[in-house]
Amino acid sequence: MKKNLHEANRLSWNAATRAHNSHKGDQARFLREGGSTLFPEELELLGDLRGRSLLHLQCNSGQDTLSLAARGALVTGVDISDEAISFARRLSADSGLPGTFERADVYDWLASAPPARYDLVFSSYGAISWLSDLGPWAEGISRVLEPGGRFVLVEFHPVLWLFDEKLRLAFPYSGGQHVPEASGVSDYVARSGENLVSWGYEEGVRDFQNPHPSHCFQWGLADLLNPLLRHGLALERLEEYCYSNGCKVLEGMREAPGHRFLLPEGIPDLPLMFGLSARRTG
C-alpha cells in the first residue's frame, strides 16, 4: 500500500468535494422529498435492501449512501475525505435519513472493523482507481461480510481509463501502475451538469483549480476479480455497459436518456462501465 499517496489524495478530494457540492443546491430537501442519486444498474445488482446491513466503501459525501438508506438499508459509509464525511453527516441530519459515516483510509477501516458484520458491501463509480493494493482490500471485504453476504460494485470500465479526455490512448491497462495527476481531482460535476444534479444544477465554484495533486492506479478486470476470488468470494454476475452514468468523462460524449453518456458519434462501442456481484462462500 502507498499510504503517502493516499494522504495526498485525501487533500485533493477535500478541495474537490467543496467544489462538487457547490453545484448541488439543497440536497437535503431533494432527499427528504424522495429523490435518489442511484442508477438502475446498482439497484438491480443490490436487490431488496429492506433491513439489510450495508457498508458503502468510498462513499464520498453520502448522497448514494443515504439514497440506499431511503430504500430500507441500514447504512455505514466510509471515506478518506474529511470534507466528504463532514458533509455526509450534515446531509444525514438535515434529510432525516439515518446513516453512520466514518472518516478513514478504507484499508485501515477494514482491518479494524468487526468481522462478519454486513449483509452487503457496496462501492461505485470511480472508486477502484484510488486503491493502491487490491489484495488487502479484497481480504477486508471478505472479512466484514456475513457468510453468504455479497459485494456489489458498479464501476467505470478499465478500458475507459486507457484514454485521455480527448479519446487518445494514453495510459496502461492493468497491473496497478501508478498514474500521478498534477492537476488533482477535477470538478467533474461542473463538466457533467444536470446529468449528475438532476434536481437543479447550480453554477457554484467557477473554473475550479485543485491545489493538490492526486494519484490513481490502473487496474484491469483480472486484477480486480482474482483477489476477490482468492479471498472467498464467488462471482455470481458480471455485466458490461457501453455508456457511463451521469458523468461526462470524455470530450464529445453524447447525452442519452436516463442521464447516460455515449461515446462520440462515429466511435465504435466500447465498455464504459461494468457491474458485478460476488458472494462470500465461507
mmCIF file of C-alpha atoms in Angstrom:
data_model
loop_
_atom_site.group_PDB
_atom_site.id
_atom_site.type_symbol
_atom_site.label_atom_id
_atom_site.label_comp_id
_atom_site.label_asym_id
_atom_site.label_seq_id
_atom_site.Cartn_x
_atom_site.Cartn_y
_atom_site.Cartn_z
ATOM 1 C CA MET A 1 0.000 0.000 0.000
ATOM 2 C CA LYS A 2 1.159 3.518 -0.788
ATOM 3 C CA LYS A 3 -0.220 5.354 2.229
ATOM 4 C CA ASN A 4 1.675 8.565 1.430
ATOM 5 C CA LEU A 5 -0.194 8.738 -1.887
ATOM 6 C CA HIS A 6 -3.498 8.028 -0.137
ATOM 7 C CA GLU A 7 -2.807 11.036 2.084
ATOM 8 C CA ALA A 8 -2.152 13.216 -0.953
ATOM 9 C CA ASN A 9 -5.450 12.028 -2.405
ATOM 10 C CA ARG A 10 -7.230 12.950 0.832
ATOM 11 C CA LEU A 11 -6.125 16.560 0.412
ATOM 12 C CA SER A 12 -7.068 16.606 -3.258
ATOM 13 C CA TRP A 13 -10.525 15.177 -2.527
ATOM 14 C CA ASN A 14 -11.096 17.669 0.284
ATOM 15 C CA ALA A 15 -10.608 20.536 -2.154
ATOM 16 C CA ALA A 16 -12.640 18.939 -4.958
ATOM 17 C CA THR A 17 -15.535 17.943 -2.704
ATOM 18 C CA ARG A 18 -16.187 21.554 -1.750
ATOM 19 C CA ALA A 19 -16.397 22.470 -5.437
ATOM 20 C CA HIS A 20 -18.610 19.482 -6.258
ATOM 21 C CA ASN A 21 -21.168 20.229 -3.566
ATOM 22 C CA SER A 22 -21.296 23.908 -4.529
ATOM 23 C CA HIS A 23 -23.179 22.862 -7.668
ATOM 24 C CA LYS A 24 -25.746 20.631 -5.962
ATOM 25 C CA GLY A 25 -28.085 23.064 -4.219
ATOM 26 C CA ASP A 26 -30.386 21.842 -1.447
ATOM 27 C CA GLN A 27 -29.512 18.163 -1.431
ATOM 28 C CA ALA A 28 -31.215 17.515 1.909
ATOM 29 C CA ARG A 29 -34.520 18.767 0.532
ATOM 30 C CA PHE A 30 -34.099 16.616 -2.574
ATOM 31 C CA LEU A 31 -33.619 13.517 -0.413
ATOM 32 C CA ARG A 32 -36.415 14.443 2.020
ATOM 33 C CA GLU A 33 -38.823 14.703 -0.902
ATOM 34 C CA GLY A 34 -37.984 11.187 -2.079
ATOM 35 C CA GLY A 35 -35.199 11.982 -4.522
ATOM 36 C CA SER A 36 -32.460 9.448 -5.205
ATOM 37 C CA THR A 37 -28.977 9.674 -6.709
ATOM 38 C CA LEU A 38 -28.903 5.974 -7.604
ATOM 39 C CA PHE A 39 -28.999 4.478 -11.098
ATOM 40 C CA PRO A 40 -30.844 1.328 -12.228
ATOM 41 C CA GLU A 41 -27.637 -0.695 -12.618
ATOM 42 C CA GLU A 42 -26.670 -0.647 -8.943
ATOM 43 C CA LEU A 43 -30.242 -1.099 -7.747
ATOM 44 C CA GLU A 44 -30.678 -4.203 -9.904
ATOM 45 C CA LEU A 45 -27.455 -5.755 -8.615
ATOM 46 C CA LEU A 46 -28.150 -4.885 -4.972
ATOM 47 C CA GLY A 47 -31.716 -6.220 -4.913
ATOM 48 C CA ASP A 48 -34.079 -5.792 -1.959
ATOM 49 C CA LEU A 49 -32.429 -3.607 0.685
ATOM 50 C CA ARG A 50 -35.075 -3.570 3.408
ATOM 51 C CA GLY A 51 -33.474 -4.333 6.755
ATOM 52 C CA ARG A 52 -30.133 -5.241 5.193
ATOM 53 C CA SER A 53 -26.910 -4.017 6.790
ATOM 54 C CA LEU A 54 -24.851 -2.287 4.102
ATOM 55 C CA LEU A 55 -21.290 -0.968 4.141
ATOM 56 C CA HIS A 56 -20.594 1.692 1.497
ATOM 57 C CA LEU A 57 -16.860 1.950 0.872
ATOM 58 C CA GLN A 58 -15.516 5.220 -0.541
ATOM 59 C CA CYS A 59 -18.920 6.778 -0.035
ATOM 60 C CA ASN A 60 -17.859 10.338 -0.867
ATOM 61 C CA SER A 61 -20.381 12.881 0.506
ATOM 62 C CA GLY A 62 -23.046 10.280 1.296
ATOM 63 C CA GLN A 63 -25.665 11.052 -1.347
ATOM 64 C CA ASP A 64 -25.772 7.477 -2.657
ATOM 65 C CA THR A 65 -25.421 6.067 0.862
ATOM 66 C CA LEU A 66 -28.490 7.960 2.079
ATOM 67 C CA SER A 67 -30.395 7.062 -1.092
ATOM 68 C CA LEU A 68 -29.740 3.432 -0.124
ATOM 69 C CA ALA A 69 -30.953 4.176 3.410
ATOM 70 C CA ALA A 70 -34.180 5.550 1.937
ATOM 71 C CA ARG A 71 -34.751 2.114 0.374
ATOM 72 C CA GLY A 72 -34.522 0.443 3.785
ATOM 73 C CA ALA A 73 -30.821 -0.374 4.153
ATOM 74 C CA LEU A 74 -29.002 0.130 7.466
ATOM 75 C CA VAL A 75 -26.028 2.033 6.125
ATOM 76 C CA THR A 76 -22.453 2.751 7.147
ATOM 77 C CA GLY A 77 -20.331 4.915 4.863
ATOM 78 C CA VAL A 78 -16.530 5.166 4.917
ATOM 79 C CA ASP A 79 -14.398 7.676 3.042
ATOM 80 C CA ILE A 80 -10.892 9.117 3.324
ATOM 81 C CA SER A 81 -12.001 12.732 2.789
ATOM 82 C CA ASP A 82 -12.680 14.823 5.897
ATOM 83 C CA GLU A 83 -14.760 17.249 3.847
ATOM 84 C CA ALA A 84 -16.877 14.455 2.360
ATOM 85 C CA ILE A 85 -17.629 12.774 5.678
ATOM 86 C CA SER A 86 -18.453 16.069 7.413
ATOM 87 C CA PHE A 87 -20.868 16.861 4.597
ATOM 88 C CA ALA A 88 -22.400 13.365 4.717
ATOM 89 C CA ARG A 89 -23.090 13.672 8.444
ATOM 90 C CA ARG A 90 -24.806 17.032 7.935
ATOM 91 C CA LEU A 91 -26.765 15.666 4.995
ATOM 92 C CA SER A 92 -27.976 12.734 7.096
ATOM 93 C CA ALA A 93 -29.143 15.045 9.888
ATOM 94 C CA ASP A 94 -30.762 17.566 7.544
ATOM 95 C CA SER A 95 -32.507 14.971 5.368
ATOM 96 C CA GLY A 96 -33.726 12.827 8.266
ATOM 97 C CA LEU A 97 -32.223 9.711 6.664
ATOM 98 C CA PRO A 98 -30.184 7.678 9.170
ATOM 99 C CA GLY A 99 -26.619 6.707 8.386
ATOM 100 C CA THR A 100 -23.304 6.215 10.150
ATOM 101 C CA PHE A 101 -20.331 7.915 8.479
ATOM 102 C CA GLU A 102 -16.696 7.317 9.379
ATOM 103 C CA ARG A 103 -13.596 9.134 8.128
ATOM 104 C CA ALA A 104 -10.772 6.704 7.462
ATOM 105 C CA ASP A 105 -8.489 5.245 4.849
ATOM 106 C CA VAL A 106 -10.510 2.246 3.668
ATOM 107 C CA TYR A 107 -7.613 -0.130 4.375
ATOM 108 C CA ASP A 108 -7.327 0.982 7.996
ATOM 109 C CA TRP A 109 -11.072 0.801 8.496
ATOM 110 C CA LEU A 110 -11.470 -2.687 7.033
ATOM 111 C CA ALA A 111 -8.568 -4.011 9.116
ATOM 112 C CA SER A 112 -10.072 -2.765 12.384
ATOM 113 C CA ALA A 113 -13.796 -3.389 11.798
ATOM 114 C CA PRO A 114 -15.563 -6.328 13.495
ATOM 115 C CA PRO A 115 -15.752 -9.411 11.226
ATOM 116 C CA ALA A 116 -18.894 -10.888 9.654
ATOM 117 C CA ARG A 117 -20.993 -7.789 10.228
ATOM 118 C CA TYR A 118 -22.579 -6.761 6.907
ATOM 119 C CA ASP A 119 -25.088 -8.352 4.540
ATOM 120 C CA LEU A 120 -23.806 -6.179 1.695
ATOM 121 C CA VAL A 121 -20.659 -4.263 0.857
ATOM 122 C CA PHE A 122 -21.079 -1.738 -1.940
ATOM 123 C CA SER A 123 -18.824 0.565 -3.943
ATOM 124 C CA SER A 124 -19.311 2.506 -7.151
ATOM 125 C CA TYR A 125 -18.216 4.995 -9.812
ATOM 126 C CA GLY A 126 -14.574 5.932 -9.659
ATOM 127 C CA ALA A 127 -13.582 4.060 -6.504
ATOM 128 C CA ILE A 128 -11.175 1.338 -7.649
ATOM 129 C CA SER A 129 -8.642 3.625 -9.306
ATOM 130 C CA TRP A 130 -7.829 5.219 -5.921
ATOM 131 C CA LEU A 131 -6.796 1.881 -4.379
ATOM 132 C CA SER A 132 -3.059 1.159 -4.418
ATOM 133 C CA ASP A 133 -3.317 -2.552 -3.497
ATOM 134 C CA LEU A 134 -6.336 -4.758 -4.238
ATOM 135 C CA GLY A 135 -5.195 -7.734 -2.137
ATOM 136 C CA PRO A 136 -5.839 -6.334 1.371
ATOM 137 C CA TRP A 137 -8.906 -4.512 0.052
ATOM 138 C CA ALA A 138 -10.482 -7.791 -1.132
ATOM 139 C CA GLU A 139 -9.426 -9.558 2.069
ATOM 140 C CA GLY A 140 -11.065 -6.819 4.144
ATOM 141 C CA ILE A 141 -14.315 -7.002 2.194
ATOM 142 C CA SER A 142 -14.486 -10.772 2.682
ATOM 143 C CA ARG A 143 -13.713 -10.356 6.376
ATOM 144 C CA VAL A 144 -16.550 -7.907 7.142
ATOM 145 C CA LEU A 145 -19.200 -9.730 5.086
ATOM 146 C CA GLU A 146 -21.550 -12.186 6.743
ATOM 147 C CA PRO A 147 -21.250 -15.722 5.329
ATOM 148 C CA GLY A 148 -23.455 -15.622 2.253
ATOM 149 C CA GLY A 149 -23.237 -11.839 2.113
ATOM 150 C CA ARG A 150 -22.488 -10.082 -1.160
ATOM 151 C CA PHE A 151 -20.106 -7.495 -2.541
ATOM 152 C CA VAL A 152 -21.661 -5.318 -5.260
ATOM 153 C CA LEU A 153 -19.605 -2.996 -7.428
ATOM 154 C CA VAL A 154 -20.674 -0.703 -10.279
ATOM 155 C CA GLU A 155 -17.620 0.981 -11.712
ATOM 156 C CA PHE A 156 -16.169 2.682 -14.741
ATOM 157 C CA HIS A 157 -14.593 0.085 -17.013
ATOM 158 C CA PRO A 158 -10.786 -0.157 -17.077
ATOM 159 C CA VAL A 159 -10.947 0.169 -20.867
ATOM 160 C CA LEU A 160 -12.226 3.721 -20.354
ATOM 161 C CA TRP A 161 -9.146 4.647 -18.342
ATOM 162 C CA LEU A 162 -6.867 3.794 -21.286
ATOM 163 C CA PHE A 163 -7.826 7.139 -22.833
ATOM 164 C CA ASP A 164 -7.271 10.783 -22.011
ATOM 165 C CA GLU A 165 -10.172 13.247 -22.223
ATOM 166 C CA LYS A 166 -9.631 13.637 -25.983
ATOM 167 C CA LEU A 167 -10.028 9.867 -26.537
ATOM 168 C CA ARG A 168 -6.338 9.325 -27.223
ATOM 169 C CA LEU A 169 -4.686 6.136 -25.976
ATOM 170 C CA ALA A 170 -2.552 7.403 -23.125
ATOM 171 C CA PHE A 171 -2.438 5.019 -20.159
ATOM 172 C CA PRO A 172 -1.589 1.380 -19.324
ATOM 173 C CA TYR A 173 -4.401 -1.110 -18.838
ATOM 174 C CA SER A 174 -3.526 -3.044 -15.723
ATOM 175 C CA GLY A 175 -1.107 -4.080 -13.000
ATOM 176 C CA GLY A 176 -1.809 -1.260 -10.581
ATOM 177 C CA GLN A 177 0.538 1.078 -12.407
ATOM 178 C CA HIS A 178 0.750 4.485 -10.769
ATOM 179 C CA VAL A 179 -0.656 7.457 -12.713
ATOM 180 C CA PRO A 180 0.032 10.802 -10.997
ATOM 181 C CA GLU A 181 -2.147 13.776 -11.854
ATOM 182 C CA ALA A 182 -0.595 17.164 -11.128
ATOM 183 C CA SER A 183 -3.936 18.959 -11.503
ATOM 184 C CA GLY A 184 -5.609 16.768 -8.871
ATOM 185 C CA VAL A 185 -9.245 15.668 -8.639
ATOM 186 C CA SER A 186 -11.236 17.669 -11.177
ATOM 187 C CA ASP A 187 -14.625 19.330 -10.943
ATOM 188 C CA TYR A 188 -16.335 16.614 -12.953
ATOM 189 C CA VAL A 189 -19.684 17.729 -11.514
ATOM 190 C CA ALA A 190 -19.395 21.049 -13.361
ATOM 191 C CA ARG A 191 -18.500 19.159 -16.554
ATOM 192 C CA SER A 192 -21.478 16.800 -16.256
ATOM 193 C CA GLY A 193 -24.064 19.383 -15.136
ATOM 194 C CA GLU A 194 -27.666 18.275 -14.769
ATOM 195 C CA ASN A 195 -26.807 14.686 -15.609
ATOM 196 C CA LEU A 196 -25.296 14.404 -12.124
ATOM 197 C CA VAL A 197 -27.550 17.024 -10.493
ATOM 198 C CA SER A 198 -30.985 16.201 -11.837
ATOM 199 C CA TRP A 199 -32.779 18.255 -9.164
ATOM 200 C CA GLY A 200 -31.249 21.554 -10.315
ATOM 201 C CA TYR A 201 -27.627 22.218 -11.164
ATOM 202 C CA GLU A 202 -26.160 25.454 -9.766
ATOM 203 C CA GLU A 203 -23.100 27.265 -11.085
ATOM 204 C CA GLY A 204 -21.290 27.334 -7.738
ATOM 205 C CA VAL A 205 -17.497 27.391 -7.865
ATOM 206 C CA ARG A 206 -16.236 28.603 -11.236
ATOM 207 C CA ASP A 207 -13.105 27.432 -13.042
ATOM 208 C CA PHE A 208 -12.014 25.195 -10.184
ATOM 209 C CA GLN A 209 -8.274 24.568 -9.952
ATOM 210 C CA ASN A 210 -7.247 21.940 -7.432
ATOM 211 C CA PRO A 211 -4.112 22.965 -5.495
ATOM 212 C CA HIS A 212 -3.369 19.356 -4.524
ATOM 213 C CA PRO A 213 -2.134 16.662 -6.940
ATOM 214 C CA SER A 214 -3.735 13.220 -6.961
ATOM 215 C CA HIS A 215 -2.638 9.663 -7.662
ATOM 216 C CA CYS A 216 -4.533 6.897 -9.434
ATOM 217 C CA PHE A 217 -3.745 3.245 -10.157
ATOM 218 C CA GLN A 218 -4.575 1.328 -13.317
ATOM 219 C CA TRP A 219 -6.354 -1.974 -12.598
ATOM 220 C CA GLY A 220 -7.706 -4.403 -15.194
ATOM 221 C CA LEU A 221 -10.672 -6.720 -14.645
ATOM 222 C CA ALA A 222 -8.413 -9.684 -13.833
ATOM 223 C CA ASP A 223 -6.511 -7.547 -11.311
ATOM 224 C CA LEU A 224 -9.823 -6.870 -9.588
ATOM 225 C CA LEU A 225 -11.519 -10.254 -9.811
ATOM 226 C CA ASN A 226 -8.662 -12.534 -8.798
ATOM 227 C CA PRO A 227 -8.140 -11.049 -5.302
ATOM 228 C CA LEU A 228 -11.880 -11.328 -4.631
ATOM 229 C CA LEU A 229 -11.844 -14.977 -5.714
ATOM 230 C CA ARG A 230 -8.734 -15.722 -3.645
ATOM 231 C CA HIS A 231 -10.388 -14.346 -0.538
ATOM 232 C CA GLY A 232 -13.507 -16.475 -0.647
ATOM 233 C CA LEU A 233 -15.900 -14.527 -2.855
ATOM 234 C CA ALA A 234 -17.691 -16.363 -5.652
ATOM 235 C CA LEU A 235 -18.568 -14.311 -8.715
ATOM 236 C CA GLU A 236 -22.303 -14.539 -9.396
ATOM 237 C CA ARG A 237 -22.743 -11.878 -12.053
ATOM 238 C CA LEU A 238 -20.651 -9.658 -14.311
ATOM 239 C CA GLU A 239 -22.140 -7.035 -16.637
ATOM 240 C CA GLU A 240 -20.569 -4.555 -19.068
ATOM 241 C CA TYR A 241 -22.234 -1.354 -20.278
ATOM 242 C CA CYS A 242 -21.401 0.761 -23.335
ATOM 243 C CA TYR A 243 -22.364 4.041 -21.611
ATOM 244 C CA SER A 244 -21.427 5.976 -18.495
ATOM 245 C CA ASN A 245 -23.948 7.023 -15.889
ATOM 246 C CA GLY A 246 -24.134 10.697 -15.042
ATOM 247 C CA CYS A 247 -20.517 11.569 -15.746
ATOM 248 C CA LYS A 248 -19.180 13.097 -18.968
ATOM 249 C CA VAL A 249 -15.733 11.560 -18.845
ATOM 250 C CA LEU A 250 -14.534 12.244 -22.413
ATOM 251 C CA GLU A 251 -14.844 15.263 -24.657
ATOM 252 C CA GLY A 252 -17.596 14.996 -27.245
ATOM 253 C CA MET A 253 -19.656 12.363 -25.432
ATOM 254 C CA ARG A 254 -23.329 12.300 -26.421
ATOM 255 C CA GLU A 255 -26.134 12.594 -23.889
ATOM 256 C CA ALA A 256 -28.682 9.755 -23.857
ATOM 257 C CA PRO A 257 -31.921 9.200 -21.918
ATOM 258 C CA GLY A 258 -31.579 8.305 -18.254
ATOM 259 C CA HIS A 259 -28.663 10.700 -17.619
ATOM 260 C CA ARG A 260 -26.288 8.495 -19.561
ATOM 261 C CA PHE A 261 -23.393 9.400 -21.841
ATOM 262 C CA LEU A 262 -22.378 7.586 -25.024
ATOM 263 C CA LEU A 263 -19.090 7.751 -26.916
ATOM 264 C CA PRO A 264 -18.813 10.470 -29.576
ATOM 265 C CA GLU A 265 -20.550 9.908 -32.905
ATOM 266 C CA GLY A 266 -18.593 7.591 -35.185
ATOM 267 C CA ILE A 267 -16.619 5.860 -32.420
ATOM 268 C CA PRO A 268 -17.323 2.090 -32.118
ATOM 269 C CA ASP A 269 -18.895 0.957 -28.870
ATOM 270 C CA LEU A 270 -16.545 0.205 -26.014
ATOM 271 C CA PRO A 271 -17.412 -0.906 -22.487
ATOM 272 C CA LEU A 272 -17.507 2.225 -20.326
ATOM 273 C CA MET A 273 -18.830 0.677 -17.106
ATOM 274 C CA PHE A 274 -19.124 -2.757 -15.535
ATOM 275 C CA GLY A 275 -21.050 -4.220 -12.633
ATOM 276 C CA LEU A 276 -20.510 -7.310 -10.547
ATOM 277 C CA SER A 277 -21.984 -9.234 -7.659
ATOM 278 C CA ALA A 278 -19.844 -11.678 -5.673
ATOM 279 C CA ARG A 279 -20.928 -13.744 -2.660
ATOM 280 C CA ARG A 280 -18.879 -14.780 0.359
ATOM 281 C CA THR A 281 -18.882 -18.543 0.351
ATOM 282 C CA GLY A 282 -17.350 -19.351 3.734
#
